[in-house]
Amino acid sequence: RDTLQTQGISAIYSTHYRRTQQTAGPLAAALNLDIRPYSPWELNSIFEIIAANTGGKILIVGHSNTTPNFINYLLGDKRLAPLREDEYDKLFEVRMTSEHIILKTHTF
């Protein structure tokens, strides 16, 4: 929460599972934002999320076995491998410009 609280997040998305809701909850409360649902199995939904939040910074909370697929779909390649089940320290930052999509991986 502390890392992201000052980053200008304007929308938060999470799957309906309790664990992702619990991850998103503290930041959503601190920023007074609702947690919006999404399905990690509907890869095209990433484009709907982006279109609904043009120009904003979005936090999407996902799972070890779905987040890499979601990002790979957005990037149009298979850059990321699935995360291990015990890997909870990754934050993937995806920046989109009119010309590029830039991926940075942060480890905490």
mmCIF file with all atom_site columns, C-alpha atoms in Angstrom, residues 4 9 13-14 16 20 26 30-32 39 49 52-53 58 62-63 65 67 71 73 75 97 106:
data_model
loop_
_atom_site.group_PDB
_atom_site.id
_atom_site.type_symbol
_atom_site.label_atom_id
_atom_site.label_alt_id
_atom_site.label_comp_id
_atom_site.label_asym_id
_atom_site.label_entity_id
_atom_site.label_seq_id
_atom_site.pdbx_PDB_ins_code
_atom_site.Cartn_x
_atom_site.Cartn_y
_atom_site.Cartn_z
_atom_site.occupancy
_atom_site.B_iso_or_equiv
_atom_site.pdbx_formal_charge
_atom_site.auth_seq_id
_atom_site.auth_comp_id
_atom_site.auth_asym_id
_atom_site.auth_atom_id
_atom_site.pdbx_PDB_model_num
ATOM 1  C CA . LEU A 1 4   ? 1.562   2.738   -4.423  1.00 0.00 ? 4   LEU A CA 1
ATOM 2  C CA . ILE A 1 9   ? -3.626  5.249   -8.921  1.00 0.00 ? 9   ILE A CA 1
ATOM 3  C CA . TYR A 1 13  ? -9.211  -4.054  -10.341 1.00 0.00 ? 13  TYR A CA 1
ATOM 4  C CA . SER A 1 14  ? -9.183  -7.445  -8.665  1.00 0.00 ? 14  SER A CA 1
ATOM 5  C CA . HIS A 1 16  ? -13.349 -12.046 -7.068  1.00 0.00 ? 16  HIS A CA 1
ATOM 6  C CA . THR A 1 20  ? -6.702  -10.677 -4.268  1.00 0.00 ? 20  THR A CA 1
ATOM 7  C CA . PRO A 1 26  ? -5.853  -1.488  2.001   1.00 0.00 ? 26  PRO A CA 1
ATOM 8  C CA . ALA A 1 30  ? -6.540  4.597   1.589   1.00 0.00 ? 30  ALA A CA 1
ATOM 9  C CA . LEU A 1 31  ? -7.391  6.097   -1.819  1.00 0.00 ? 31  LEU A CA 1
ATOM 10 C CA . ASN A 1 32  ? -11.172 5.899   -1.303  1.00 0.00 ? 32  ASN A CA 1
ATOM 11 C CA . SER A 1 39  ? -11.940 -12.080 -14.905 1.00 0.00 ? 39  SER A CA 1
ATOM 12 C CA . ILE A 1 49  ? -9.995  -1.958  -18.598 1.00 0.00 ? 49  ILE A CA 1
ATOM 13 C CA . ALA A 1 52  ? -12.331 2.602   -19.419 1.00 0.00 ? 52  ALA A CA 1
ATOM 14 C CA . ASN A 1 53  ? -9.380  4.334   -17.737 1.00 0.00 ? 53  ASN A CA 1
ATOM 15 C CA . ILE A 1 58  ? -4.534  1.356   -12.953 1.00 0.00 ? 58  ILE A CA 1
ATOM 16 C CA . GLY A 1 62  ? -4.023  -10.982 -10.019 1.00 0.00 ? 62  GLY A CA 1
ATOM 17 C CA . HIS A 1 63  ? -2.671  -14.459 -9.433  1.00 0.00 ? 63  HIS A CA 1
ATOM 18 C CA . ASN A 1 65  ? -0.844  -18.359 -12.768 1.00 0.00 ? 65  ASN A CA 1
ATOM 19 C CA . THR A 1 67  ? -1.008  -12.296 -14.193 1.00 0.00 ? 67  THR A CA 1
ATOM 20 C CA . ILE A 1 71  ? 0.676   -9.149  -19.327 1.00 0.00 ? 71  ILE A CA 1
ATOM 21 C CA . TYR A 1 73  ? -1.325  -10.958 -23.954 1.00 0.00 ? 73  TYR A CA 1
ATOM 22 C CA . LEU A 1 75  ? 2.569   -7.194  -24.821 1.00 0.00 ? 75  LEU A CA 1
ATOM 23 C CA . THR A 1 97  ? 2.695   5.255   -24.802 1.00 0.00 ? 97  THR A CA 1
ATOM 24 C CA . HIS A 1 106 ? 9.807   -4.628  -9.207  1.00 0.00 ? 106 HIS A CA 1
#
